[in-house]
Short mmCIF file of N, CA and C and ligand atoms in Angstrom, two decimals:
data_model
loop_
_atom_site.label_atom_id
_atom_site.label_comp_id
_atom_site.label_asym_id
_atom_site.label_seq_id
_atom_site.Cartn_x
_atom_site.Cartn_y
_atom_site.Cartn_z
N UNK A 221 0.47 -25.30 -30.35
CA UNK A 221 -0.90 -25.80 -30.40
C UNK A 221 -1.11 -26.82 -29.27
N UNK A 222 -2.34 -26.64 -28.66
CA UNK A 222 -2.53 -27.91 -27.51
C UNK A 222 -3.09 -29.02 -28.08
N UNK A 223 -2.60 -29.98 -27.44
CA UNK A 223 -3.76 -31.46 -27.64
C UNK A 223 -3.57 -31.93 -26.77
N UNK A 224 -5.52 -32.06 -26.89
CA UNK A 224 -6.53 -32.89 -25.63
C UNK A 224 -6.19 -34.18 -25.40
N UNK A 225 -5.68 -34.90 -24.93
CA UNK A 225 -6.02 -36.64 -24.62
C UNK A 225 -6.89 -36.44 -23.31
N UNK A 226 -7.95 -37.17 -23.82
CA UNK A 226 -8.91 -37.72 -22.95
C UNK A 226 -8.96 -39.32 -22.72
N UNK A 227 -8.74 -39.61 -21.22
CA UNK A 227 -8.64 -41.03 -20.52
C UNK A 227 -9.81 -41.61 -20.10
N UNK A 228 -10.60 -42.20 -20.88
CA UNK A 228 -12.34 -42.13 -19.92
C UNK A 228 -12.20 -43.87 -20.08
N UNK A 229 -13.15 -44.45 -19.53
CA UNK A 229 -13.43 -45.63 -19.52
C UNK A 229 -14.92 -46.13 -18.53
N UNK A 230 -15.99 -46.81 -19.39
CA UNK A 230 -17.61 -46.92 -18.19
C UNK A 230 -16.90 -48.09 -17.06
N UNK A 231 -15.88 -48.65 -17.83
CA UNK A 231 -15.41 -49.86 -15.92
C UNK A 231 -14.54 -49.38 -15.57
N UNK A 232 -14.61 -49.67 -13.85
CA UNK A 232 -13.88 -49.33 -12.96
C UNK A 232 -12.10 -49.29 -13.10
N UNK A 233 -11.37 -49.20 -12.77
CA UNK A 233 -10.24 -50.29 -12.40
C UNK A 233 -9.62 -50.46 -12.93
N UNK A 234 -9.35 -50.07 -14.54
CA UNK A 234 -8.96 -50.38 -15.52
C UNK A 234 -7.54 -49.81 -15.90
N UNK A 235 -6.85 -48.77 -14.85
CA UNK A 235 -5.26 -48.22 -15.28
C UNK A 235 -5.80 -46.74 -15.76
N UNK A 236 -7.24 -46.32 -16.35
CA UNK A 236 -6.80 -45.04 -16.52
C UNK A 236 -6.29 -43.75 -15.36
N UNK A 237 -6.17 -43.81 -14.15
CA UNK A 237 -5.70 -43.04 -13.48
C UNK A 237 -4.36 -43.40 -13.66
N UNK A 238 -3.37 -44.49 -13.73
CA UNK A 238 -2.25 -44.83 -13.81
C UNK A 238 -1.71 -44.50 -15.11
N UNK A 239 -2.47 -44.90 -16.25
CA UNK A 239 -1.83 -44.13 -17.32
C UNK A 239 -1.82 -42.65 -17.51
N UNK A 240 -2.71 -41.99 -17.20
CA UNK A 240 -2.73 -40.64 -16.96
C UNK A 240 -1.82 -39.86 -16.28
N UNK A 241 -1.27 -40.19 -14.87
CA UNK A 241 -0.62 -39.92 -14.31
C UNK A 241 0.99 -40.02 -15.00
N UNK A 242 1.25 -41.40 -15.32
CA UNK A 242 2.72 -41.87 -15.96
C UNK A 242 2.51 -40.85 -17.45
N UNK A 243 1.72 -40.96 -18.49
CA UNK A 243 1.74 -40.14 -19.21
C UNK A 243 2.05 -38.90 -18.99
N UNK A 244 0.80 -38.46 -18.06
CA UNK A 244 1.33 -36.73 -17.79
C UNK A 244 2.82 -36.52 -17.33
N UNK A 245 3.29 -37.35 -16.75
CA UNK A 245 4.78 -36.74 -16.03
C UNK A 245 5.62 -37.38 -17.18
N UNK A 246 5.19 -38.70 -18.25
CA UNK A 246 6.56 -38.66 -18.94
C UNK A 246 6.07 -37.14 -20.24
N UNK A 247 5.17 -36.76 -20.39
CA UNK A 247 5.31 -35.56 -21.33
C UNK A 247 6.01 -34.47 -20.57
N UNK A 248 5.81 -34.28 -19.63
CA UNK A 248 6.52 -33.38 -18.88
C UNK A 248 7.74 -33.36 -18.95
N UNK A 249 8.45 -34.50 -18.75
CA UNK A 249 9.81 -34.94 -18.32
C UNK A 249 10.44 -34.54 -20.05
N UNK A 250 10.03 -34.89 -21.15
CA UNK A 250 10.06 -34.21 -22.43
C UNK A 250 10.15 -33.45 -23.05
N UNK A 251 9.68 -32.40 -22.37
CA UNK A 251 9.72 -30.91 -22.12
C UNK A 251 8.50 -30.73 -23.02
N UNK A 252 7.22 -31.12 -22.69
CA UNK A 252 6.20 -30.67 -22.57
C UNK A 252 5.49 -29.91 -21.76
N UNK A 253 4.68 -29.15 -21.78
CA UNK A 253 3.83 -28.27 -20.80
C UNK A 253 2.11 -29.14 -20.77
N UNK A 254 2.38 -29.78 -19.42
CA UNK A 254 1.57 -30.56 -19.12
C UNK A 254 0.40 -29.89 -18.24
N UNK A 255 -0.91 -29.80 -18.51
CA UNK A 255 -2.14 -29.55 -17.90
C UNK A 255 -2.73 -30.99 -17.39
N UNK A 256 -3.19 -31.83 -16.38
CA UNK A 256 -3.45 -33.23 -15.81
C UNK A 256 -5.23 -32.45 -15.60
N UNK A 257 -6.51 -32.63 -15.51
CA UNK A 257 -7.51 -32.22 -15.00
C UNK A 257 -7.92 -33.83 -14.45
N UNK A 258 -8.59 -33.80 -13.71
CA UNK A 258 -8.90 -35.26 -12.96
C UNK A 258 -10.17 -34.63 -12.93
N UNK A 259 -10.96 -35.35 -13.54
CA UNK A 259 -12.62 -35.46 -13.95
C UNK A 259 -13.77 -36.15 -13.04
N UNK A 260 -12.48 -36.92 -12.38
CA UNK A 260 -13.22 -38.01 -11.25
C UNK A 260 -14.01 -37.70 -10.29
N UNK A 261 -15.02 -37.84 -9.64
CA UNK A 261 -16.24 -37.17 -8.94
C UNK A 261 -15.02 -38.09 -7.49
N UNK A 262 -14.45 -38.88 -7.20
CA UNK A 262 -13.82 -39.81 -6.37
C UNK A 262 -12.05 -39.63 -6.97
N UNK A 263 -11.76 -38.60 -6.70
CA UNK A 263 -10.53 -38.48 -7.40
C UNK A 263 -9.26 -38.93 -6.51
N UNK A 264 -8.53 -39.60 -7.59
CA UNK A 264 -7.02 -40.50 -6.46
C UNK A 264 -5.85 -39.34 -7.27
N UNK A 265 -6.14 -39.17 -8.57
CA UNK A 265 -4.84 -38.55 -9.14
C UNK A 265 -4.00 -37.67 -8.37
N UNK A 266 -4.48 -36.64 -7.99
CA UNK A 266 -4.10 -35.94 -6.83
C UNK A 266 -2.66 -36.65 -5.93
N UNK A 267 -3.06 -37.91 -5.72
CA UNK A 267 -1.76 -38.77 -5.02
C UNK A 267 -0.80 -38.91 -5.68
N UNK A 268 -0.86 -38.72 -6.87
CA UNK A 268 0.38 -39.55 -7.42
C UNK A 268 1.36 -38.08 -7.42
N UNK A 269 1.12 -36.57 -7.29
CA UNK A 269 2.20 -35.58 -7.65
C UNK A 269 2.16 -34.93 -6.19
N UNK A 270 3.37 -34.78 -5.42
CA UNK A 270 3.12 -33.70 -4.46
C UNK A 270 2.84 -32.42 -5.21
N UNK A 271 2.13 -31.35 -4.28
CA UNK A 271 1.39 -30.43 -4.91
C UNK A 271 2.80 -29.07 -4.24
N UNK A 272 3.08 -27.99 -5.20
CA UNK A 272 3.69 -27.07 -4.88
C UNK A 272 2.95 -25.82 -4.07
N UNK A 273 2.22 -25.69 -5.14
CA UNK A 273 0.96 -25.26 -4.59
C UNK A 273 -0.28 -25.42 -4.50
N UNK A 274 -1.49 -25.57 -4.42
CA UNK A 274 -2.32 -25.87 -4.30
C UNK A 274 -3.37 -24.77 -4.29
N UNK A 275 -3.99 -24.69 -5.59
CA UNK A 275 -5.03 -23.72 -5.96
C UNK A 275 -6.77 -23.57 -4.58
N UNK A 276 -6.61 -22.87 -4.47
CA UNK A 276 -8.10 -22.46 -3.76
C UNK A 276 -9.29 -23.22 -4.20
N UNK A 277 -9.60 -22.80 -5.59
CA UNK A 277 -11.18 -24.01 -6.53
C UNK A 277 -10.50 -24.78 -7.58
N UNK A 278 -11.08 -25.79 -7.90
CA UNK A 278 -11.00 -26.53 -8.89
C UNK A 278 -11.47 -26.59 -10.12
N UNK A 279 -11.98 -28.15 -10.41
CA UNK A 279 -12.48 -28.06 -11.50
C UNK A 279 -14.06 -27.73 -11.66
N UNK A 280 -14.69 -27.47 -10.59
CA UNK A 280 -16.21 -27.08 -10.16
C UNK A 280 -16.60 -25.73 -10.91
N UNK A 281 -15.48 -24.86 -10.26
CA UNK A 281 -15.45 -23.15 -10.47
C UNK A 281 -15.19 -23.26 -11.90
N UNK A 282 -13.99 -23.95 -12.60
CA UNK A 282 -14.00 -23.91 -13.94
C UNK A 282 -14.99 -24.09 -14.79
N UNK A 283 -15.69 -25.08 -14.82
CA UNK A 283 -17.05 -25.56 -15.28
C UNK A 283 -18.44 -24.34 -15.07
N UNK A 284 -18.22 -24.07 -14.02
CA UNK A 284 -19.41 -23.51 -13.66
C UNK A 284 -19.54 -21.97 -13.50
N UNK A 285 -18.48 -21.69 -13.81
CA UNK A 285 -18.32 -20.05 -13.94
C UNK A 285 -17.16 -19.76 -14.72
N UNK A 286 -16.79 -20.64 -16.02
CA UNK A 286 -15.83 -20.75 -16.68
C UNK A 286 -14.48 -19.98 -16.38
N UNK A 287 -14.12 -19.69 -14.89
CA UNK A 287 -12.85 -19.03 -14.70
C UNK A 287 -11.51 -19.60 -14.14
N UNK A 288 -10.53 -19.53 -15.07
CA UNK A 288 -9.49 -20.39 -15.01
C UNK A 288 -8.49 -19.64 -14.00
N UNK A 289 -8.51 -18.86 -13.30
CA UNK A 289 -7.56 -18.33 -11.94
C UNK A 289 -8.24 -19.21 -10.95
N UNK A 290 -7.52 -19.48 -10.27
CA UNK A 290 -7.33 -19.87 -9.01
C UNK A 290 -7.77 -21.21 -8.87
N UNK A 291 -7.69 -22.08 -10.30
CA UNK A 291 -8.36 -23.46 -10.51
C UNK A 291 -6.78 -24.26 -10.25
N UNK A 292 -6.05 -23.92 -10.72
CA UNK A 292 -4.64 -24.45 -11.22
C UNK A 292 -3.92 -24.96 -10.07
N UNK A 293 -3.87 -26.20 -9.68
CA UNK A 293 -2.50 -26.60 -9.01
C UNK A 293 -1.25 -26.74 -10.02
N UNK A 294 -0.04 -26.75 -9.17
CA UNK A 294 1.26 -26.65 -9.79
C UNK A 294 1.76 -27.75 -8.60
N UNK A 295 2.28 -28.72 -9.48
CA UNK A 295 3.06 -29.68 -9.03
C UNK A 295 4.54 -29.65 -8.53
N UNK A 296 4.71 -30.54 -7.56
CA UNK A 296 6.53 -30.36 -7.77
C UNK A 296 7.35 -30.46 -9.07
N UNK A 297 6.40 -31.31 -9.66
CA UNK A 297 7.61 -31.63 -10.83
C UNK A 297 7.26 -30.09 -11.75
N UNK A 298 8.00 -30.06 -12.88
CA UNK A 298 8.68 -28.81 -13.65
C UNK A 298 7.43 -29.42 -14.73
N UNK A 299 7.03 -28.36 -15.37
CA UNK A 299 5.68 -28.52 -16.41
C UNK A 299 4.71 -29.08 -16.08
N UNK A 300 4.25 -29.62 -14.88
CA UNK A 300 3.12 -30.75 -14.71
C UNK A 300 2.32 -29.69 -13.53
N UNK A 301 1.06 -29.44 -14.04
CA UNK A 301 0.06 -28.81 -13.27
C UNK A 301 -0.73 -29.92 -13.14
N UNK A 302 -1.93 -29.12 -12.51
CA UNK A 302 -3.14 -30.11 -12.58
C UNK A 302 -4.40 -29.15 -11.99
N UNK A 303 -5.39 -29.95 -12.58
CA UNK A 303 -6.63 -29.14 -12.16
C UNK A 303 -7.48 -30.46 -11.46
N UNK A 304 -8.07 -30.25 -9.72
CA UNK A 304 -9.04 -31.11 -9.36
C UNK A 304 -10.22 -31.34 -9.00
N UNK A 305 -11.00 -32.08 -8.77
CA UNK A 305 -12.88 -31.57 -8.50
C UNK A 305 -12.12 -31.23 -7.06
N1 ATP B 75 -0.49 -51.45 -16.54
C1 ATP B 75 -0.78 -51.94 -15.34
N2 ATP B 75 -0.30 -53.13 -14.95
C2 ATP B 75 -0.62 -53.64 -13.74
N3 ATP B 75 -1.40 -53.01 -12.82
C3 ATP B 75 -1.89 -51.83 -13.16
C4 ATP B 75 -1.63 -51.22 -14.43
N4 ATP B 75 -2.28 -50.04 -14.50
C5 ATP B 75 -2.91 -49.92 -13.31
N5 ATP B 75 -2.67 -50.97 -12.51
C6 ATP B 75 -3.20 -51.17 -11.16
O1 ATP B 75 -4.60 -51.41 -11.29
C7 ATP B 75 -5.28 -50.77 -10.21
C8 ATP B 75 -6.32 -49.80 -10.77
O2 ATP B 75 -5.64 -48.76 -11.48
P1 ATP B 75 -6.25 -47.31 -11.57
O3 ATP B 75 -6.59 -46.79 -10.21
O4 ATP B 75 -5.29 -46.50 -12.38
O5 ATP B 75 -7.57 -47.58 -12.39
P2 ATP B 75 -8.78 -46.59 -12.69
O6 ATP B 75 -9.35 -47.01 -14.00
O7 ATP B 75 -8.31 -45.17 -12.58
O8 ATP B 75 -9.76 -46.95 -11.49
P3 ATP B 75 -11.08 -46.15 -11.04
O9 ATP B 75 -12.16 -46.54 -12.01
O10 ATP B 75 -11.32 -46.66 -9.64
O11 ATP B 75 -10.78 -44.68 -11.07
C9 ATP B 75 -4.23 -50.09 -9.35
O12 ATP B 75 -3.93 -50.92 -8.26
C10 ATP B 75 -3.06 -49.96 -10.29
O13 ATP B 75 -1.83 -49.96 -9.57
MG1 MG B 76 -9.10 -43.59 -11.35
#
């Protein structure tokens, strides 16, 4: 079964990109199967994982034509993807 954690916050600055990031990779490291989506219209998450590969569309195409191919980055690390605007 999946579960959602959602990181939102209306002020700036506040660590949720940092907890998000450290979260996503310690579930990973756990042997979780980690999905990361970065929601951010100004997105940093992206920095924190080198990318293995790097999907063609993001999270735009997902939203807007609900199709989940070719949205998906895959990280270096082992279980940790990510999806970005
Ligand atoms: N637990 C923490 N202790 C100390 N510094 C922290 C902690 N979490 C984050 N920081 C630092 O605070 C700053 C802001 O963190 P971060 O970018 O994660 O916030 P954010 O809420 O995602 O910001 P934004 O609203 O710009 O997206 C960064 O310099 C980060 O290194
Ligand atoms: Mg942030």
């Amino acid at each position: 079964m999946a579960l959602c954690i959602t990181i939102t916050s209306t002020k700036g600055g506040v660590g949720k990109t940092t907890l998000t990031a450290h979260r996503g990779a310690y579930l990973a490291d756990l042997g979780q199967t980690v999905l990361l989506v970065d929601a951010d219209p100004q997105p940093t998450l992206s920095s924190y994982f080198p990318l293995r590969e790097r999907a063609p569309w993001g999270l735009t195409r997902l939203m807007v034509e609900a199709a989940t191919n070719g949205v998906i980055s895959a990280t270096t690390l082992d279980r940790l993807d990510s999806i970005f605007f």
